[in-house]
Amino acid sequence: MMKSLDQLPRHYKRLIMVASDFGFLLLALYLAICISQGTFVPHIMKSWWLFLAAPVIAIPIFIRLGLYRAVVRYIEWHAELTIFKAVTLSALVLSAVERLGGDWHVPRMIVYWLLSLLYVGGSRLAVRTYYQSLYSRHCEKQRVAIYGAGNAGAHLAKSIGFGSEYHVIAFFDDNPELHGSSVGGITIHNPARLTELIHELGITQVLLAIPSALFSQRKAILARLEPLPVHVKTIPALHDLVTGKVKVDSVGDLDIDDLLGRDPVPPDEHLLSACVTGRAVLVTGAGGSIGAELCRQIMTLNPARLVIFELSEFALYQIKMELLEYQATHHGNTVEIFPILGSVNHLHRMEMILNTFEIDTIYHAAAYKHVPLVEKNPVEGVRNNIFGTWRMAEAAMAAKVKTFVLISTDKAVRPTSVMGASKRFAELVLQALARKGGRTSFVMVRFGNVLDSSGSVVPLFRQQIRAGGPVTVTHPDIIRYFMTIPEAAQLVLQSGSMGKGGDVFVLNMGTPVKIVDLARRMIHLSGLTPRDEAHPDGDIAIEFTGLRPGEKLYEELLIGDTVDWTEHPLIMRANEEELTWDEVFDFLKKLDKACHDFDSVEVRRLLREAIPAYHPQYEFEDYLWTKIGYDTVPEFHEAAI
């Protein structure tokens, strides 16, 4: 019968609820009269009209207050409060009508009010309880524990109670004052009992509900959970909850920030806003990982206008829509946003854009960064990373832009790849232009890998684990520095404000991470075990594929040993060798001709000559050059700078 009722259209269910309430109100009134007269056969001749008045008064009030809009199986406390208000209001109106009729009995009305609450509210709670028990019987829920018994944990447990995926059977919390108490009938345990209770209660997943915890606290908790045979998931970080990007009951895979992140250093608000607030700002490569995050943070600093420049139409559309959505939820933000498609290699177009929008500050994040791909396409890598930077810089000087910030990379230090060499040469171009003088202050910011950026190892590992493996690592000894995308963007903004012209800033990336250890941790925290020689029966295999073309075992941030600390504890200023503008310009002319002729061998030779620290570790990899052959390069018209 209940199954048939469940399949009825919504309006039929509402009619059934109205009819039920009609009957309950009559029953409540009848019993109230019985109790007031002390008999089950009361005299109702004087009060017969109340049996008409009670539902006629109450049902419209119930409709007006929305009692029939709520889905009963998901009813929550705010709906129960509405029931209380509706029943109370209807009882007061009926009592007033009864007094006007001259037959007023206060005790009887109080009993009627209490019984109406019991029947109207209780019937809905009974239906909700029935559906929850039905889900429990027919759905094989995963037995989970929640780590964190604060507001977020309590809210998460309540939300989970309405679903069919999880069954919360325990809380864990580090606060000893909470141990032994309960939240919603679920006991809070000491985390010291994790191992014992996971086996005893059959827990398969642990949901982290600690959105406001520091990275150091989260890492300590994860270190405790990692050896256990459970899949660790998390609810969003406090920043995402506050900004409304996600809800507290959104459960997802563990953020890799939790594994590798560090407690952020509070930004210097003056440095953060000096080049942005009230200024016209342009971000190139605005659709990339760093470019997009720069745009997000710049929006919060209230620039006069923000020009987002991107070669990829889809990437530009995505970041434009995200920024417009931010404005829609932050009504005080009225920043003008101008999305513009184009290539940074179009010098005259860039000059026109900079002059038209009267740009004060440029954050140049447009670059080809994927090491193996650039290694196999060196001409395009050089065109984009070197000539794109040079032309942007020339356009900035012509338009009298105040600050130009280049997003560089640790791969520019003693490079072994075309990508790293091209970024180092881009630094040399800006340093040489800075020495020529002019109104534009050129600043370079060099840092390592950012967590979860496009093309990085973290999303690849996550995808491979979901697919059942294997997880591929290039080398057992390879290490990398990591930083969160928001922290990197924040430090870039602050570095730009400290530049005096030609500065190379290096970000403190913290402790390097062994990539194979990262892979093992991600497998463990997915509730699985790595398969290797020591554990041949593990779930996910780790395979070593060998270093890729241009890839190094470890990255460096400094070419020399000379470094100056700045006013910010995570930002250093490097003192490194430079080339004169005449030397740089001579190399640019030769590189331009080599690129025009598709002479990739000459491109790499010129990079090695300009950057003595550049030592390629692999044979030549250019697909096109290999295909057409060394001796069959066609003749081209004379190249033009």
PDB file of N, CA, C and O in Angstrom, residues 22-58:
ATOM      1  N   PHE A  22      -7.609  16.963   8.336  1.00  0.00           N
ATOM      2  CA  PHE A  22      -9.034  17.205   8.620  1.00  0.00           C
ATOM      3  C   PHE A  22      -9.523  16.216   9.679  1.00  0.00           C
ATOM      4  O   PHE A  22     -10.140  16.594  10.679  1.00  0.00           O
ATOM      5  N   GLY A  23      -9.194  14.937   9.471  1.00  0.00           N
ATOM      6  CA  GLY A  23      -9.611  13.908  10.428  1.00  0.00           C
ATOM      7  C   GLY A  23      -8.929  14.057  11.771  1.00  0.00           C
ATOM      8  O   GLY A  23      -9.565  13.892  12.831  1.00  0.00           O
ATOM      9  N   PHE A  24      -7.635  14.369  11.759  1.00  0.00           N
ATOM     10  CA  PHE A  24      -6.902  14.524  13.024  1.00  0.00           C
ATOM     11  C   PHE A  24      -7.452  15.690  13.847  1.00  0.00           C
ATOM     12  O   PHE A  24      -7.540  15.606  15.085  1.00  0.00           O
ATOM     13  N   LEU A  25      -7.798  16.780  13.188  1.00  0.00           N
ATOM     14  CA  LEU A  25      -8.339  17.937  13.907  1.00  0.00           C
ATOM     15  C   LEU A  25      -9.677  17.604  14.558  1.00  0.00           C
ATOM     16  O   LEU A  25      -9.936  17.997  15.716  1.00  0.00           O
ATOM     17  N   LEU A  26     -10.522  16.878  13.837  1.00  0.00           N
ATOM     18  CA  LEU A  26     -11.807  16.473  14.418  1.00  0.00           C
ATOM     19  C   LEU A  26     -11.588  15.538  15.601  1.00  0.00           C
ATOM     20  O   LEU A  26     -12.260  15.656  16.638  1.00  0.00           O
ATOM     21  N   LEU A  27     -10.641  14.604  15.439  1.00  0.00           N
ATOM     22  CA  LEU A  27     -10.345  13.678  16.537  1.00  0.00           C
ATOM     23  C   LEU A  27      -9.794  14.417  17.748  1.00  0.00           C
ATOM     24  O   LEU A  27     -10.174  14.138  18.900  1.00  0.00           O
ATOM     25  N   ALA A  28      -8.886  15.386  17.492  1.00  0.00           N
ATOM     26  CA  ALA A  28      -8.307  16.156  18.603  1.00  0.00           C
ATOM     27  C   ALA A  28      -9.384  16.937  19.344  1.00  0.00           C
ATOM     28  O   ALA A  28      -9.394  16.989  20.587  1.00  0.00           O
ATOM     29  N   LEU A  29     -10.322  17.533  18.603  1.00  0.00           N
ATOM     30  CA  LEU A  29     -11.400  18.298  19.245  1.00  0.00           C
ATOM     31  C   LEU A  29     -12.317  17.386  20.039  1.00  0.00           C
ATOM     32  O   LEU A  29     -12.718  17.711  21.177  1.00  0.00           O
ATOM     33  N   TYR A  30     -12.654  16.225  19.466  1.00  0.00           N
ATOM     34  CA  TYR A  30     -13.533  15.283  20.165  1.00  0.00           C
ATOM     35  C   TYR A  30     -12.890  14.817  21.471  1.00  0.00           C
ATOM     36  O   TYR A  30     -13.528  14.808  22.532  1.00  0.00           O
ATOM     37  N   LEU A  31     -11.617  14.431  21.421  1.00  0.00           N
ATOM     38  CA  LEU A  31     -10.942  13.964  22.633  1.00  0.00           C
ATOM     39  C   LEU A  31     -10.787  15.092  23.654  1.00  0.00           C
ATOM     40  O   LEU A  31     -10.851  14.850  24.869  1.00  0.00           O
ATOM     41  N   ALA A  32     -10.572  16.333  23.181  1.00  0.00           N
ATOM     42  CA  ALA A  32     -10.466  17.467  24.108  1.00  0.00           C
ATOM     43  C   ALA A  32     -11.781  17.657  24.869  1.00  0.00           C
ATOM     44  O   ALA A  32     -11.787  17.936  26.082  1.00  0.00           O
ATOM     45  N   ILE A  33     -12.921  17.494  24.167  1.00  0.00           N
ATOM     46  CA  ILE A  33     -14.225  17.624  24.826  1.00  0.00           C
ATOM     47  C   ILE A  33     -14.430  16.464  25.800  1.00  0.00           C
ATOM     48  O   ILE A  33     -14.926  16.653  26.919  1.00  0.00           O
ATOM     49  N   CYS A  34     -14.011  15.253  25.366  1.00  0.00           N
ATOM     50  CA  CYS A  34     -14.126  14.095  26.256  1.00  0.00           C
ATOM     51  C   CYS A  34     -13.347  14.313  27.550  1.00  0.00           C
ATOM     52  O   CYS A  34     -13.832  14.028  28.661  1.00  0.00           O
ATOM     53  N   ILE A  35     -12.120  14.795  27.414  1.00  0.00           N
ATOM     54  CA  ILE A  35     -11.271  15.001  28.594  1.00  0.00           C
ATOM     55  C   ILE A  35     -11.847  16.090  29.485  1.00  0.00           C
ATOM     56  O   ILE A  35     -11.866  15.965  30.730  1.00  0.00           O
ATOM     57  N   SER A  36     -12.355  17.160  28.870  1.00  0.00           N
ATOM     58  CA  SER A  36     -12.907  18.258  29.687  1.00  0.00           C
ATOM     59  C   SER A  36     -14.167  17.830  30.433  1.00  0.00           C
ATOM     60  O   SER A  36     -14.464  18.326  31.523  1.00  0.00           O
ATOM     61  N   GLN A  37     -14.955  16.848  29.861  1.00  0.00           N
ATOM     62  CA  GLN A  37     -16.181  16.381  30.511  1.00  0.00           C
ATOM     63  C   GLN A  37     -15.956  15.104  31.305  1.00  0.00           C
ATOM     64  O   GLN A  37     -16.857  14.629  32.004  1.00  0.00           O
ATOM     65  N   GLY A  38     -14.769  14.495  31.154  1.00  0.00           N
ATOM     66  CA  GLY A  38     -14.458  13.293  31.925  1.00  0.00           C
ATOM     67  C   GLY A  38     -15.212  12.073  31.460  1.00  0.00           C
ATOM     68  O   GLY A  38     -15.489  11.171  32.270  1.00  0.00           O
ATOM     69  N   THR A  39     -15.584  11.979  30.187  1.00  0.00           N
ATOM     70  CA  THR A  39     -16.340  10.842  29.672  1.00  0.00           C
ATOM     71  C   THR A  39     -16.048  10.668  28.193  1.00  0.00           C
ATOM     72  O   THR A  39     -15.694  11.631  27.498  1.00  0.00           O
ATOM     73  N   PHE A  40     -16.174   9.402  27.689  1.00  0.00           N
ATOM     74  CA  PHE A  40     -16.001   9.146  26.265  1.00  0.00           C
ATOM     75  C   PHE A  40     -17.307   9.297  25.488  1.00  0.00           C
ATOM     76  O   PHE A  40     -17.328   9.104  24.280  1.00  0.00           O
ATOM     77  N   VAL A  41     -18.387   9.640  26.219  1.00  0.00           N
ATOM     78  CA  VAL A  41     -19.669   9.907  25.557  1.00  0.00           C
ATOM     79  C   VAL A  41     -20.099  11.312  25.956  1.00  0.00           C
ATOM     80  O   VAL A  41     -21.025  11.509  26.767  1.00  0.00           O
ATOM     81  N   PRO A  42     -19.417  12.331  25.430  1.00  0.00           N
ATOM     82  CA  PRO A  42     -19.664  13.706  25.883  1.00  0.00           C
ATOM     83  C   PRO A  42     -20.946  14.292  25.275  1.00  0.00           C
ATOM     84  O   PRO A  42     -21.467  13.793  24.280  1.00  0.00           O
ATOM     85  N   HIS A  43     -21.398  15.348  25.904  1.00  0.00           N
ATOM     86  CA  HIS A  43     -22.522  16.107  25.351  1.00  0.00           C
ATOM     87  C   HIS A  43     -21.942  17.163  24.400  1.00  0.00           C
ATOM     88  O   HIS A  43     -21.219  18.058  24.822  1.00  0.00           O
ATOM     89  N   ILE A  44     -22.261  17.037  23.127  1.00  0.00           N
ATOM     90  CA  ILE A  44     -21.662  17.942  22.136  1.00  0.00           C
ATOM     91  C   ILE A  44     -22.706  18.784  21.413  1.00  0.00           C
ATOM     92  O   ILE A  44     -22.387  19.455  20.426  1.00  0.00           O
ATOM     93  N   MET A  45     -23.945  18.747  21.887  1.00  0.00           N
ATOM     94  CA  MET A  45     -24.978  19.493  21.181  1.00  0.00           C
ATOM     95  C   MET A  45     -24.663  20.987  21.140  1.00  0.00           C
ATOM     96  O   MET A  45     -24.871  21.647  20.121  1.00  0.00           O
ATOM     97  N   LYS A  46     -24.138  21.541  22.276  1.00  0.00           N
ATOM     98  CA  LYS A  46     -23.829  22.971  22.305  1.00  0.00           C
ATOM     99  C   LYS A  46     -22.577  23.303  21.476  1.00  0.00           C
ATOM    100  O   LYS A  46     -22.390  24.448  21.067  1.00  0.00           O
ATOM    101  N   SER A  47     -21.717  22.299  21.292  1.00  0.00           N
ATOM    102  CA  SER A  47     -20.422  22.562  20.635  1.00  0.00           C
ATOM    103  C   SER A  47     -20.331  21.961  19.238  1.00  0.00           C
ATOM    104  O   SER A  47     -19.245  21.896  18.656  1.00  0.00           O
ATOM    105  N   TRP A  48     -21.446  21.520  18.678  1.00  0.00           N
ATOM    106  CA  TRP A  48     -21.392  20.838  17.376  1.00  0.00           C
ATOM    107  C   TRP A  48     -20.751  21.706  16.295  1.00  0.00           C
ATOM    108  O   TRP A  48     -20.070  21.226  15.407  1.00  0.00           O
ATOM    109  N   TRP A  49     -21.005  23.016  16.380  1.00  0.00           N
ATOM    110  CA  TRP A  49     -20.492  23.923  15.351  1.00  0.00           C
ATOM    111  C   TRP A  49     -18.967  24.033  15.346  1.00  0.00           C
ATOM    112  O   TRP A  49     -18.349  24.371  14.332  1.00  0.00           O
ATOM    113  N   LEU A  50     -18.338  23.687  16.503  1.00  0.00           N
ATOM    114  CA  LEU A  50     -16.877  23.719  16.566  1.00  0.00           C
ATOM    115  C   LEU A  50     -16.248  22.682  15.637  1.00  0.00           C
ATOM    116  O   LEU A  50     -15.141  22.876  15.124  1.00  0.00           O
ATOM    117  N   PHE A  51     -16.995  21.564  15.413  1.00  0.00           N
ATOM    118  CA  PHE A  51     -16.466  20.523  14.537  1.00  0.00           C
ATOM    119  C   PHE A  51     -16.420  20.981  13.076  1.00  0.00           C
ATOM    120  O   PHE A  51     -15.684  20.423  12.274  1.00  0.00           O
ATOM    121  N   LEU A  52     -17.219  21.965  12.736  1.00  0.00           N
ATOM    122  CA  LEU A  52     -17.132  22.575  11.414  1.00  0.00           C
ATOM    123  C   LEU A  52     -16.070  23.675  11.388  1.00  0.00           C
ATOM    124  O   LEU A  52     -15.298  23.804  10.430  1.00  0.00           O
ATOM    125  N   ALA A  53     -16.038  24.455  12.495  1.00  0.00           N
ATOM    126  CA  ALA A  53     -15.133  25.604  12.540  1.00  0.00           C
ATOM    127  C   ALA A  53     -13.661  25.196  12.605  1.00  0.00           C
ATOM    128  O   ALA A  53     -12.799  25.833  11.983  1.00  0.00           O
ATOM    129  N   ALA A  54     -13.358  24.124  13.356  1.00  0.00           N
ATOM    130  CA  ALA A  54     -11.952  23.743  13.574  1.00  0.00           C
ATOM    131  C   ALA A  54     -11.206  23.497  12.258  1.00  0.00           C
ATOM    132  O   ALA A  54     -10.176  24.130  11.982  1.00  0.00           O
ATOM    133  N   PRO A  55     -11.687  22.578  11.374  1.00  0.00           N
ATOM    134  CA  PRO A  55     -10.947  22.377  10.115  1.00  0.00           C
ATOM    135  C   PRO A  55     -11.062  23.543   9.145  1.00  0.00           C
ATOM    136  O   PRO A  55     -10.115  23.823   8.387  1.00  0.00           O
ATOM    137  N   VAL A  56     -12.226  24.238   9.153  1.00  0.00           N
ATOM    138  CA  VAL A  56     -12.398  25.379   8.247  1.00  0.00           C
ATOM    139  C   VAL A  56     -11.397  26.484   8.579  1.00  0.00           C
ATOM    140  O   VAL A  56     -10.890  27.183   7.697  1.00  0.00           O
ATOM    141  N   ILE A  57     -11.097  26.650   9.862  1.00  0.00           N
ATOM    142  CA  ILE A  57     -10.106  27.655  10.287  1.00  0.00           C
ATOM    143  C   ILE A  57      -8.683  27.154  10.059  1.00  0.00           C
ATOM    144  O   ILE A  57      -7.817  27.864   9.543  1.00  0.00           O
ATOM    145  N   ALA A  58      -8.430  25.893  10.436  1.00  0.00           N
ATOM    146  CA  ALA A  58      -7.055  25.391  10.463  1.00  0.00           C
ATOM    147  C   ALA A  58      -6.482  25.119   9.074  1.00  0.00           C
ATOM    148  O   ALA A  58      -5.334  25.498   8.784  1.00  0.00           O
TER     149      ALA A  58
END
